[in-house]
C-alpha positions as a printed Julia matrix, in Angstrom:
145×3 Matrix{Float64}:
  7.66  35.99   6.37
  7.55  32.25   5.75
  5.84  29.82   8.11
  9.18  28.11   8.71
 10.78  31.38   9.77
  7.87  32.29  12.03
  8.03  28.88  13.68
 11.8   29.0   14.18
 11.93  32.56  15.47
  9.09  31.97  17.94
 10.44  28.62  19.19
 12.04  28.22  22.59
 14.92  25.77  22.23
 16.37  24.05  25.31
 19.97  24.46  24.14
 22.19  25.49  21.23
 22.28  21.98  19.74
 18.49  21.8   19.63
 18.32  25.25  18.04
 20.83  24.34  15.33
 18.99  21.07  14.63
 15.73  23.01  14.4
 17.17  25.53  11.96
 18.76  22.74   9.91
 15.35  21.08   9.62
 13.95  24.45   8.59
 16.59  24.58   5.84
 15.47  21.16   4.59
 11.85  22.36   4.46
 12.77  25.67   2.8
 14.96  23.96   0.2
 12.07  21.7   -0.79
  9.37  24.38  -0.73
 11.19  27.37  -2.23
 13.86  25.75  -4.4
 12.48  22.26  -5.2
 15.73  20.79  -3.9
 16.3   17.91  -1.49
 18.72  18.28   1.41
 19.32  14.9    3.07
 22.32  15.51   5.4
 24.59  13.59   3.0
 27.97  14.87   1.84
 26.46  15.2   -1.67
 23.93  17.7   -0.37
 26.76  20.2    0.15
 26.64  20.83  -3.61
 22.86  21.26  -3.51
 23.24  23.72  -0.63
 25.85  25.67  -2.59
 23.43  25.97  -5.53
 20.71  27.22  -3.19
 23.07  29.82  -1.73
 23.79  31.15  -5.22
 20.05  31.77  -5.63
 19.67  33.2   -2.12
 22.62  35.5   -2.75
 20.94  36.89  -5.86
 17.74  37.78  -3.99
 17.41  41.5   -3.25
 14.98  40.75  -0.4
 17.22  38.45   1.61
 17.67  38.88   5.35
 21.35  38.01   5.7
 21.25  37.17   9.42
 18.35  34.75   9.0
 19.75  33.14   5.84
 23.14  32.6    7.52
 21.47  31.02  10.56
 19.22  28.79   8.44
 21.72  27.49   5.88
 24.76  27.6    8.19
 22.94  25.39  10.69
 22.32  22.86   7.94
 25.98  22.87   6.85
 27.02  22.47  10.47
 24.65  19.57  11.01
 26.15  17.69   8.04
 29.56  17.96   9.7
 28.32  17.35  13.26
 26.43  14.2   12.28
 29.27  12.8   10.14
 31.9   13.29  12.85
 29.8   12.96  16.04
 30.58  16.56  16.97
 28.72  19.02  19.15
 27.61  22.63  18.92
 29.13  25.27  21.18
 29.31  29.04  21.39
 32.89  30.21  20.99
 34.76  33.29  19.86
 35.52  33.38  16.15
 39.28  33.8   15.55
 40.0   37.51  15.3
 36.48  38.35  16.43
 35.08  39.77  19.63
 31.76  37.93  19.9
 30.84  34.3   20.43
 29.26  32.49  17.49
 27.97  28.93  17.01
 30.71  26.45  16.14
 30.86  22.7   15.63
 33.43  21.04  17.88
 34.85  17.79  16.5
 37.57  16.22  18.66
 38.84  19.65  19.67
 38.69  21.19  16.19
 36.28  24.11  15.96
 34.51  24.72  12.67
 32.41  27.79  11.87
 29.78  26.78   9.31
 27.66  29.9    9.81
 30.65  32.1    9.06
 31.37  30.02   5.94
 27.79  30.53   4.72
 28.09  34.25   5.5
 31.23  34.46   3.37
 29.6   32.41   0.6
 26.68  34.84   0.48
 28.8   37.99   0.66
 32.02  37.06  -1.2
 30.64  34.71  -3.83
 32.18  31.82  -5.74
 35.65  31.89  -4.2
 34.0   30.8   -0.93
 32.32  27.71  -2.41
 31.11  25.12   0.08
 32.54  22.05  -1.68
 36.12  23.26  -1.22
 35.41  23.99   2.44
 33.78  20.6    3.0
 36.64  18.78   1.23
 39.17  20.59   3.42
 37.19  19.68   6.55
 36.96  15.99   5.63
 40.65  15.88   4.72
 41.65  17.34   8.09
 39.19  15.38  10.22
 39.71  12.05   8.48
 37.34   9.13   8.75
 33.76   9.74   9.87
 32.71   8.65  13.33
 31.53   5.07  13.68
 28.03   5.16  15.08
 26.48   1.91  16.3
């Protein structure tokens, strides 16, 4: 078990937002250490994340729940930061359990579910198409002073 994973799984986060930020930072560290890739919260890093998920998906030793939490948190943070959104627990459409979602002006996005589908369904669930659809629907990024 990696040091990042040990730290994240033993941490006590004050709320969901702090936990997602913590896991997203863990993704940045893991990308650098294990894949020699830089994740910088920019829209361009969506492509880097997608490349990492291809490699993660090929690993026979992967822990799907952990990988989804780690990389899905990072994808969610890209969106949350760009659009000044917030994390919330909400029921996934058609599901019966609450999962983390990013709320942007009333639109709920499920980045962890997208990463899950990317890891389990493959190329047809690429992150760039998802991110492009999100930015098209949400429009201009939030203006942060």
